[in-house]
């Protein structure tokens, strides 16, 4: 009798385990999802995270700061400089050439064109969330907006200028001299003044108000059934929240998606070029997903023209970098796939729901 009781307990436990797995793998019906996501993000279903993930709960971004006095004048000067081609070597290229407000503060290109129509190797990142980023560029080589500001001026493929020449040019412009003096006081204008103004302007930028913002305020009734399913998948089965989380939808860390083209014509070693740490070969900073539908093409090299392609890549477990030493960069270690990458095997319906959710951001 005792043996029969133990056997029945084992069978019951197995059935409960199978039921739990099925419940985890099956998507809740729309009405159930609306109940699950009715409260604040902290009350939503916990994200399904892999070992090593660093998660911050979703939330709203801080509103645009109200600037007055000197701060307002500095940001206004920065906006003018952002659109100023005179800082470039040719006098024809400005920051706004690759970060166009009408194109989501990107340029809509796979990789950007610069001086003499030279083509760069990386996609122009949108600037909607630059104010919150700890490090700038895909490889994080700039620790602040100010440190970032002068690098495109000097880059021979981008603005192809010289710092000294840019300083001489701006000091010869009566209008700029007057505006800088109003903010900084009398004296010669140098690159630090220019960088300070450019940084101040970029800190005023915010993503446009979106359906996601309305959902955070009004609740799940702001979303369609498909969009709500996409949010649930993003947090759970699809694993997107392992890297894309917090108000920015970015963990601000570096990951290898196996699309560095290591050892091939489009090779880009990513963060490794900054740190020389073997673990950073092929790693790139997680971009924010805010306003993502406005900011294609996607990835550091712009190889995906649509969000459908991005979702399909993740669904297959990432790209496929070669695992033999590169002849292009002898001595550089073979890139290792990010441990957070997993094959997802999402259905077509689930992939479409994810895209629908991404387009709300």
Short mmCIF file of N, CA, C and O in Angstrom, two decimals, residues 82-201:
data_model
loop_
_atom_site.label_atom_id
_atom_site.label_comp_id
_atom_site.label_asym_id
_atom_site.label_seq_id
_atom_site.Cartn_x
_atom_site.Cartn_y
_atom_site.Cartn_z
N UNK A 82 25.96 71.85 -33.56
CA UNK A 82 25.60 70.51 -34.04
C UNK A 82 25.28 70.55 -35.52
O UNK A 82 25.53 69.58 -36.25
N UNK A 83 24.73 71.65 -35.98
CA UNK A 83 24.36 71.82 -37.38
C UNK A 83 25.39 72.63 -38.18
O UNK A 83 25.11 73.01 -39.31
N UNK A 84 26.56 72.85 -37.60
CA UNK A 84 27.57 73.73 -38.19
C UNK A 84 28.59 72.96 -39.03
O UNK A 84 29.42 72.22 -38.48
N UNK A 85 28.58 73.12 -40.36
CA UNK A 85 29.58 72.44 -41.20
C UNK A 85 30.96 73.08 -41.14
O UNK A 85 31.94 72.46 -41.57
N UNK A 86 31.05 74.30 -40.62
CA UNK A 86 32.34 74.99 -40.59
C UNK A 86 33.38 74.31 -39.72
O UNK A 86 34.58 74.59 -39.86
N UNK A 87 32.96 73.41 -38.83
CA UNK A 87 33.93 72.70 -37.98
C UNK A 87 34.64 71.57 -38.73
O UNK A 87 35.63 71.04 -38.24
N UNK A 88 34.14 71.21 -39.92
CA UNK A 88 34.75 70.11 -40.67
C UNK A 88 35.86 70.60 -41.57
O UNK A 88 35.99 71.81 -41.84
N UNK A 89 36.66 69.68 -42.06
CA UNK A 89 37.76 70.04 -42.93
C UNK A 89 37.30 70.66 -44.24
O UNK A 89 37.93 71.57 -44.78
N UNK A 90 36.18 70.17 -44.78
CA UNK A 90 35.67 70.67 -46.05
C UNK A 90 34.71 71.84 -45.90
O UNK A 90 34.37 72.50 -46.88
N UNK A 91 34.27 72.09 -44.67
CA UNK A 91 33.26 73.11 -44.46
C UNK A 91 31.89 72.69 -44.95
O UNK A 91 31.01 73.53 -45.18
N UNK A 92 31.68 71.37 -45.11
CA UNK A 92 30.42 70.88 -45.67
C UNK A 92 29.74 69.81 -44.82
O UNK A 92 28.61 69.41 -45.13
N UNK A 93 30.39 69.32 -43.79
CA UNK A 93 29.83 68.22 -43.01
C UNK A 93 29.67 68.65 -41.56
O UNK A 93 30.60 69.19 -40.95
N UNK A 94 28.50 68.42 -41.01
CA UNK A 94 28.21 68.73 -39.61
C UNK A 94 27.84 67.46 -38.85
O UNK A 94 27.65 66.40 -39.45
N UNK A 95 27.72 67.58 -37.55
CA UNK A 95 27.24 66.43 -36.75
C UNK A 95 25.90 65.95 -37.29
O UNK A 95 25.63 64.74 -37.36
N UNK A 96 25.05 66.93 -37.69
CA UNK A 96 23.71 66.60 -38.16
C UNK A 96 23.72 65.88 -39.51
O UNK A 96 22.68 65.35 -39.92
N UNK A 97 24.85 65.83 -40.19
CA UNK A 97 24.91 65.10 -41.45
C UNK A 97 24.66 63.62 -41.24
O UNK A 97 24.05 62.96 -42.09
N UNK A 98 25.13 63.07 -40.14
CA UNK A 98 24.93 61.66 -39.82
C UNK A 98 23.89 61.45 -38.73
O UNK A 98 23.45 60.32 -38.50
N UNK A 99 23.53 62.52 -38.04
CA UNK A 99 22.54 62.43 -36.95
C UNK A 99 21.45 63.46 -37.22
O UNK A 99 21.38 64.51 -36.59
N UNK A 100 20.60 63.11 -38.18
CA UNK A 100 19.58 64.01 -38.69
C UNK A 100 18.31 63.89 -37.85
O UNK A 100 17.77 62.79 -37.68
N UNK A 101 17.83 65.01 -37.35
CA UNK A 101 16.62 64.99 -36.53
C UNK A 101 15.45 64.35 -37.27
O UNK A 101 14.63 63.63 -36.68
N UNK A 102 15.35 64.57 -38.58
CA UNK A 102 14.23 64.04 -39.35
C UNK A 102 14.37 62.55 -39.63
O UNK A 102 13.43 61.92 -40.13
N UNK A 103 15.53 61.99 -39.33
CA UNK A 103 15.78 60.56 -39.54
C UNK A 103 16.07 59.85 -38.22
O UNK A 103 16.89 58.95 -38.14
N UNK A 104 15.40 60.29 -37.16
CA UNK A 104 15.60 59.67 -35.85
C UNK A 104 16.98 59.90 -35.29
O UNK A 104 17.50 59.09 -34.54
N UNK A 105 17.57 61.04 -35.62
CA UNK A 105 18.94 61.38 -35.20
C UNK A 105 19.95 60.32 -35.65
O UNK A 105 20.98 60.12 -35.03
N UNK A 106 19.62 59.65 -36.76
CA UNK A 106 20.57 58.81 -37.48
C UNK A 106 20.63 59.34 -38.90
O UNK A 106 20.37 60.52 -39.14
N UNK A 107 20.95 58.47 -39.86
CA UNK A 107 20.95 58.92 -41.25
C UNK A 107 20.22 57.97 -42.18
O UNK A 107 20.18 58.18 -43.39
N UNK A 108 19.65 56.89 -41.63
CA UNK A 108 18.89 55.96 -42.45
C UNK A 108 19.73 55.08 -43.35
O UNK A 108 19.18 54.36 -44.19
N UNK A 109 21.05 55.10 -43.17
CA UNK A 109 21.95 54.33 -44.01
C UNK A 109 22.52 53.15 -43.25
O UNK A 109 22.61 53.16 -42.02
N UNK A 110 22.95 52.14 -44.01
CA UNK A 110 23.60 51.00 -43.38
C UNK A 110 24.83 51.47 -42.60
O UNK A 110 24.98 51.17 -41.41
N UNK A 111 25.73 52.14 -43.26
CA UNK A 111 26.86 52.82 -42.62
C UNK A 111 26.98 54.20 -43.24
O UNK A 111 26.58 54.41 -44.40
N UNK A 112 27.52 55.15 -42.51
CA UNK A 112 27.45 56.55 -42.91
C UNK A 112 28.52 56.94 -43.92
O UNK A 112 29.61 56.38 -43.96
N UNK A 113 28.17 57.95 -44.73
CA UNK A 113 29.12 58.58 -45.62
C UNK A 113 29.66 59.85 -44.96
O UNK A 113 28.93 60.59 -44.32
N UNK A 114 30.96 60.11 -45.16
CA UNK A 114 31.58 61.30 -44.60
C UNK A 114 32.33 62.09 -45.65
O UNK A 114 31.87 62.26 -46.78
N UNK A 115 33.51 62.56 -45.28
CA UNK A 115 34.34 63.41 -46.13
C UNK A 115 34.62 62.74 -47.48
O UNK A 115 35.00 61.56 -47.53
N UNK A 116 34.43 63.51 -48.56
CA UNK A 116 34.67 63.01 -49.92
C UNK A 116 33.92 61.71 -50.21
O UNK A 116 34.40 60.84 -50.95
N UNK A 117 32.74 61.57 -49.61
CA UNK A 117 31.89 60.40 -49.80
C UNK A 117 32.56 59.11 -49.36
O UNK A 117 32.23 58.01 -49.83
N UNK A 118 33.51 59.22 -48.45
CA UNK A 118 34.09 58.01 -47.87
C UNK A 118 33.04 57.35 -46.99
O UNK A 118 32.30 58.03 -46.27
N UNK A 119 33.02 56.03 -47.03
CA UNK A 119 32.01 55.32 -46.24
C UNK A 119 32.64 54.73 -45.00
O UNK A 119 33.67 54.07 -45.05
N UNK A 120 31.99 54.99 -43.87
CA UNK A 120 32.45 54.42 -42.62
C UNK A 120 32.06 52.96 -42.50
O UNK A 120 31.39 52.39 -43.36
N UNK A 121 32.47 52.35 -41.40
CA UNK A 121 32.21 50.93 -41.19
C UNK A 121 31.08 50.66 -40.21
O UNK A 121 30.68 49.51 -40.03
N UNK A 122 30.54 51.72 -39.60
CA UNK A 122 29.52 51.52 -38.57
C UNK A 122 28.27 52.36 -38.83
O UNK A 122 28.33 53.41 -39.44
N UNK A 123 27.19 51.86 -38.29
CA UNK A 123 25.90 52.52 -38.39
C UNK A 123 25.84 53.72 -37.44
O UNK A 123 26.32 53.64 -36.32
N UNK A 124 25.29 54.83 -37.91
CA UNK A 124 25.16 56.03 -37.07
C UNK A 124 24.10 55.79 -36.01
O UNK A 124 22.93 55.59 -36.33
N UNK A 125 24.50 55.80 -34.76
CA UNK A 125 23.55 55.55 -33.68
C UNK A 125 22.63 56.74 -33.44
O UNK A 125 23.08 57.89 -33.49
N UNK A 126 21.36 56.50 -33.18
CA UNK A 126 20.46 57.60 -32.82
C UNK A 126 20.87 58.20 -31.47
O UNK A 126 21.49 57.53 -30.65
N UNK A 127 20.52 59.45 -31.26
CA UNK A 127 20.98 60.17 -30.07
C UNK A 127 19.88 60.41 -29.05
O UNK A 127 20.08 61.15 -28.09
N UNK A 128 18.72 59.75 -29.22
CA UNK A 128 17.60 60.01 -28.32
C UNK A 128 17.94 59.77 -26.86
O UNK A 128 17.41 60.42 -25.97
N UNK A 129 18.80 58.80 -26.58
CA UNK A 129 19.11 58.45 -25.19
C UNK A 129 20.57 58.70 -24.84
O UNK A 129 21.05 58.19 -23.84
N UNK A 130 21.26 59.49 -25.64
CA UNK A 130 22.69 59.73 -25.40
C UNK A 130 22.94 60.34 -24.02
O UNK A 130 24.00 60.11 -23.42
N UNK A 131 22.00 61.10 -23.51
CA UNK A 131 22.18 61.76 -22.22
C UNK A 131 22.41 60.78 -21.08
O UNK A 131 23.05 61.12 -20.08
N UNK A 132 21.88 59.55 -21.21
CA UNK A 132 21.97 58.58 -20.12
C UNK A 132 23.08 57.55 -20.31
O UNK A 132 23.32 56.74 -19.42
N UNK A 133 23.74 57.56 -21.44
CA UNK A 133 24.73 56.53 -21.72
C UNK A 133 26.03 56.79 -20.95
O UNK A 133 26.54 57.90 -20.93
N UNK A 134 26.55 55.72 -20.32
CA UNK A 134 27.79 55.85 -19.56
C UNK A 134 28.99 55.98 -20.48
O UNK A 134 29.99 56.63 -20.12
N UNK A 135 28.91 55.33 -21.63
CA UNK A 135 29.99 55.36 -22.62
C UNK A 135 29.37 55.52 -24.00
O UNK A 135 28.25 55.05 -24.23
N UNK A 136 30.09 56.14 -24.91
CA UNK A 136 29.57 56.44 -26.23
C UNK A 136 30.31 55.67 -27.30
O UNK A 136 31.45 55.24 -27.09
N UNK A 137 29.70 55.57 -28.46
CA UNK A 137 30.12 54.80 -29.62
C UNK A 137 29.79 53.32 -29.40
O UNK A 137 29.60 52.87 -28.28
N UNK A 138 29.73 52.59 -30.49
CA UNK A 138 29.44 51.16 -30.42
C UNK A 138 30.46 50.40 -29.58
O UNK A 138 30.15 49.39 -28.96
N UNK A 139 31.71 50.91 -29.56
CA UNK A 139 32.75 50.23 -28.79
C UNK A 139 33.04 50.90 -27.45
O UNK A 139 33.93 50.48 -26.71
N UNK A 140 32.30 51.96 -27.11
CA UNK A 140 32.44 52.61 -25.81
C UNK A 140 33.74 53.36 -25.60
O UNK A 140 34.16 53.54 -24.47
N UNK A 141 34.35 53.83 -26.67
CA UNK A 141 35.66 54.46 -26.52
C UNK A 141 35.63 55.86 -25.93
O UNK A 141 36.67 56.40 -25.57
N UNK A 142 34.46 56.47 -25.83
CA UNK A 142 34.35 57.80 -25.23
C UNK A 142 33.57 57.71 -23.92
O UNK A 142 32.46 57.18 -23.89
N UNK A 143 34.12 58.23 -22.82
CA UNK A 143 33.45 58.10 -21.52
C UNK A 143 32.37 59.15 -21.27
O UNK A 143 31.67 59.07 -20.26
N UNK A 144 32.21 60.12 -22.15
CA UNK A 144 31.21 61.17 -21.94
C UNK A 144 30.88 61.82 -23.27
O UNK A 144 31.59 61.66 -24.27
N UNK A 145 29.79 62.59 -23.28
CA UNK A 145 29.42 63.32 -24.49
C UNK A 145 30.49 64.34 -24.86
O UNK A 145 30.74 64.59 -26.05
N UNK A 146 31.10 64.94 -23.85
CA UNK A 146 32.16 65.91 -24.14
C UNK A 146 33.37 65.24 -24.77
O UNK A 146 33.94 65.75 -25.74
N UNK A 147 33.76 64.10 -24.24
CA UNK A 147 34.90 63.37 -24.80
C UNK A 147 34.60 62.87 -26.20
O UNK A 147 35.50 62.76 -27.04
N UNK A 148 33.34 62.56 -26.45
CA UNK A 148 32.93 62.07 -27.77
C UNK A 148 32.93 63.17 -28.82
O UNK A 148 33.22 62.91 -30.00
N UNK A 149 32.64 64.39 -28.41
CA UNK A 149 32.31 65.44 -29.37
C UNK A 149 33.40 65.75 -30.38
O UNK A 149 33.12 66.03 -31.55
N UNK A 150 34.65 65.73 -29.95
CA UNK A 150 35.71 66.15 -30.87
C UNK A 150 36.20 65.02 -31.78
O UNK A 150 36.89 65.28 -32.78
N UNK A 151 35.86 63.77 -31.46
CA UNK A 151 36.41 62.65 -32.24
C UNK A 151 35.93 62.63 -33.69
O UNK A 151 36.74 62.40 -34.59
N UNK A 152 34.64 62.88 -33.98
CA UNK A 152 34.24 62.93 -35.39
C UNK A 152 34.90 64.07 -36.17
O UNK A 152 35.12 63.94 -37.38
N UNK A 153 35.21 65.17 -35.49
CA UNK A 153 35.86 66.30 -36.18
C UNK A 153 37.21 65.86 -36.74
O UNK A 153 37.57 66.19 -37.88
N UNK A 154 37.95 65.08 -35.98
CA UNK A 154 39.29 64.66 -36.38
C UNK A 154 39.30 63.42 -37.28
O UNK A 154 40.30 63.17 -37.96
N UNK A 155 38.23 62.67 -37.28
CA UNK A 155 38.22 61.42 -38.02
C UNK A 155 38.31 61.69 -39.53
O UNK A 155 37.47 62.40 -40.09
N UNK A 156 39.30 61.10 -40.21
CA UNK A 156 39.48 61.39 -41.64
C UNK A 156 38.36 60.89 -42.52
O UNK A 156 38.19 61.37 -43.65
N UNK A 157 37.58 59.92 -42.04
CA UNK A 157 36.46 59.41 -42.82
C UNK A 157 35.19 60.20 -42.52
O UNK A 157 34.29 60.26 -43.37
N UNK A 158 35.12 60.84 -41.39
CA UNK A 158 33.90 61.56 -41.00
C UNK A 158 34.01 63.04 -41.38
O UNK A 158 33.76 63.41 -42.52
N UNK A 159 34.44 63.90 -40.47
CA UNK A 159 34.48 65.33 -40.76
C UNK A 159 35.85 65.78 -41.27
O UNK A 159 35.98 66.89 -41.80
N UNK A 160 36.87 64.93 -41.11
CA UNK A 160 38.19 65.16 -41.70
C UNK A 160 38.76 66.55 -41.40
O UNK A 160 39.33 67.21 -42.26
N UNK A 161 38.61 66.97 -40.17
CA UNK A 161 39.16 68.26 -39.77
C UNK A 161 40.31 68.12 -38.80
O UNK A 161 40.81 67.02 -38.57
N UNK A 162 40.73 69.24 -38.25
CA UNK A 162 41.75 69.28 -37.22
C UNK A 162 41.24 70.16 -36.08
O UNK A 162 40.59 71.18 -36.33
N UNK A 163 41.55 69.78 -34.87
CA UNK A 163 41.07 70.55 -33.71
C UNK A 163 41.55 71.98 -33.78
O UNK A 163 40.79 72.94 -33.59
N UNK A 164 42.84 72.16 -34.07
CA UNK A 164 43.39 73.52 -34.12
C UNK A 164 42.70 74.35 -35.20
O UNK A 164 42.40 75.54 -35.00
N UNK A 165 42.45 73.74 -36.36
CA UNK A 165 41.78 74.44 -37.45
C UNK A 165 40.34 74.80 -37.08
O UNK A 165 39.86 75.89 -37.40
N UNK A 166 39.64 73.87 -36.42
CA UNK A 166 38.27 74.14 -36.00
C UNK A 166 38.24 75.28 -34.98
O UNK A 166 37.35 76.15 -35.02
N UNK A 167 39.21 75.30 -34.07
CA UNK A 167 39.28 76.38 -33.09
C UNK A 167 39.53 77.72 -33.78
O UNK A 167 38.91 78.74 -33.44
N UNK A 168 40.46 77.74 -34.74
CA UNK A 168 40.74 78.99 -35.46
C UNK A 168 39.49 79.47 -36.20
O UNK A 168 39.17 80.66 -36.18
N UNK A 169 38.79 78.53 -36.83
CA UNK A 169 37.61 78.92 -37.60
C UNK A 169 36.55 79.55 -36.70
O UNK A 169 36.02 80.63 -37.02
N UNK A 170 36.23 78.91 -35.59
CA UNK A 170 35.15 79.43 -34.74
C UNK A 170 35.55 80.75 -34.08
O UNK A 170 34.70 81.63 -33.88
N UNK A 171 36.83 80.94 -33.82
CA UNK A 171 37.27 82.21 -33.23
C UNK A 171 37.21 83.36 -34.23
O UNK A 171 37.21 84.53 -33.82
N UNK A 172 37.18 83.05 -35.53
CA UNK A 172 37.11 84.10 -36.55
C UNK A 172 35.68 84.51 -36.86
O UNK A 172 35.46 85.46 -37.62
N UNK A 173 34.69 83.82 -36.27
CA UNK A 173 33.29 84.14 -36.56
C UNK A 173 32.73 85.08 -35.50
O UNK A 173 32.58 84.69 -34.33
N UNK A 174 32.43 86.33 -35.88
CA UNK A 174 31.95 87.30 -34.87
C UNK A 174 30.72 86.81 -34.11
O UNK A 174 30.60 87.01 -32.90
N UNK A 175 29.79 86.18 -34.82
CA UNK A 175 28.58 85.71 -34.15
C UNK A 175 28.88 84.68 -33.08
O UNK A 175 28.36 84.75 -31.96
N UNK A 176 29.73 83.71 -33.41
CA UNK A 176 30.10 82.69 -32.42
C UNK A 176 30.89 83.30 -31.27
O UNK A 176 30.70 82.92 -30.10
N UNK A 177 31.76 84.24 -31.56
CA UNK A 177 32.54 84.85 -30.47
C UNK A 177 31.61 85.50 -29.46
O UNK A 177 31.79 85.37 -28.25
N UNK A 178 30.59 86.18 -29.96
CA UNK A 178 29.65 86.84 -29.06
C UNK A 178 28.85 85.83 -28.24
O UNK A 178 28.63 86.01 -27.03
N UNK A 179 28.42 84.75 -28.88
CA UNK A 179 27.62 83.75 -28.17
C UNK A 179 28.45 83.00 -27.14
O UNK A 179 27.97 82.72 -26.03
N UNK A 180 29.68 82.65 -27.48
CA UNK A 180 30.54 81.98 -26.50
C UNK A 180 30.88 82.90 -25.34
O UNK A 180 30.93 82.47 -24.19
N UNK A 181 31.11 84.17 -25.64
CA UNK A 181 31.44 85.11 -24.56
C UNK A 181 30.27 85.27 -23.60
O UNK A 181 30.45 85.38 -22.39
N UNK A 182 29.04 85.24 -24.14
CA UNK A 182 27.86 85.37 -23.29
C UNK A 182 27.74 84.20 -22.31
O UNK A 182 27.20 84.36 -21.20
N UNK A 183 28.25 83.04 -22.70
CA UNK A 183 28.15 81.85 -21.86
C UNK A 183 29.39 81.65 -20.99
O UNK A 183 29.30 81.38 -19.79
N UNK A 184 30.57 81.81 -21.59
CA UNK A 184 31.82 81.49 -20.90
C UNK A 184 32.61 82.71 -20.44
O UNK A 184 33.59 82.56 -19.71
N UNK A 185 32.21 83.90 -20.86
CA UNK A 185 32.99 85.08 -20.55
C UNK A 185 34.02 85.33 -21.64
O UNK A 185 34.18 84.53 -22.56
N UNK A 186 34.72 86.45 -21.55
CA UNK A 186 35.70 86.79 -22.59
C UNK A 186 36.86 85.80 -22.61
O UNK A 186 37.20 85.19 -21.61
N UNK A 187 37.47 85.67 -23.78
CA UNK A 187 38.61 84.77 -23.92
C UNK A 187 38.51 83.98 -25.20
O UNK A 187 37.49 83.99 -25.91
N UNK A 188 39.58 83.29 -25.52
CA UNK A 188 39.64 82.50 -26.74
C UNK A 188 38.76 81.27 -26.61
O UNK A 188 38.71 80.61 -25.57
N UNK A 189 38.08 80.91 -27.70
CA UNK A 189 37.24 79.72 -27.74
C UNK A 189 38.14 78.52 -28.03
O UNK A 189 38.93 78.54 -28.98
N UNK A 190 38.03 77.46 -27.21
CA UNK A 190 38.80 76.25 -27.49
C UNK A 190 37.86 75.06 -27.63
O UNK A 190 36.64 75.18 -27.46
N UNK A 191 38.42 73.92 -27.92
CA UNK A 191 37.62 72.73 -28.21
C UNK A 191 36.81 72.29 -26.99
O UNK A 191 35.72 71.71 -27.13
N UNK A 192 37.30 72.56 -25.79
CA UNK A 192 36.55 72.20 -24.59
C UNK A 192 35.26 73.01 -24.50
O UNK A 192 34.23 72.49 -24.05
N UNK A 193 35.30 74.27 -24.92
CA UNK A 193 34.07 75.08 -24.95
C UNK A 193 33.09 74.50 -25.97
O UNK A 193 31.89 74.40 -25.69
N UNK A 194 33.60 74.15 -27.13
CA UNK A 194 32.75 73.56 -28.17
C UNK A 194 32.12 72.25 -27.68
O UNK A 194 30.92 72.01 -27.84
N UNK A 195 32.95 71.40 -27.07
CA UNK A 195 32.46 70.11 -26.58
C UNK A 195 31.42 70.30 -25.48
O UNK A 195 30.43 69.55 -25.42
N UNK A 196 31.62 71.28 -24.62
CA UNK A 196 30.67 71.54 -23.55
C UNK A 196 29.31 71.94 -24.12
O UNK A 196 28.26 71.47 -23.63
N UNK A 197 29.31 72.76 -25.15
CA UNK A 197 28.05 73.18 -25.76
C UNK A 197 27.37 72.03 -26.48
O UNK A 197 26.16 71.83 -26.35
N UNK A 198 28.14 71.24 -27.24
CA UNK A 198 27.55 70.10 -27.93
C UNK A 198 26.97 69.10 -26.95
O UNK A 198 25.88 68.54 -27.17
N UNK A 199 27.67 68.85 -25.85
CA UNK A 199 27.16 67.93 -24.84
C UNK A 199 25.89 68.44 -24.21
O UNK A 199 24.94 67.68 -23.97
N UNK A 200 25.83 69.75 -23.93
CA UNK A 200 24.64 70.33 -23.31
C UNK A 200 23.43 70.18 -24.21
O UNK A 200 22.32 69.88 -23.75
N UNK A 201 23.61 70.39 -25.52
CA UNK A 201 22.49 70.22 -26.44
C UNK A 201 22.02 68.77 -26.47
O UNK A 201 20.81 68.49 -26.37
#
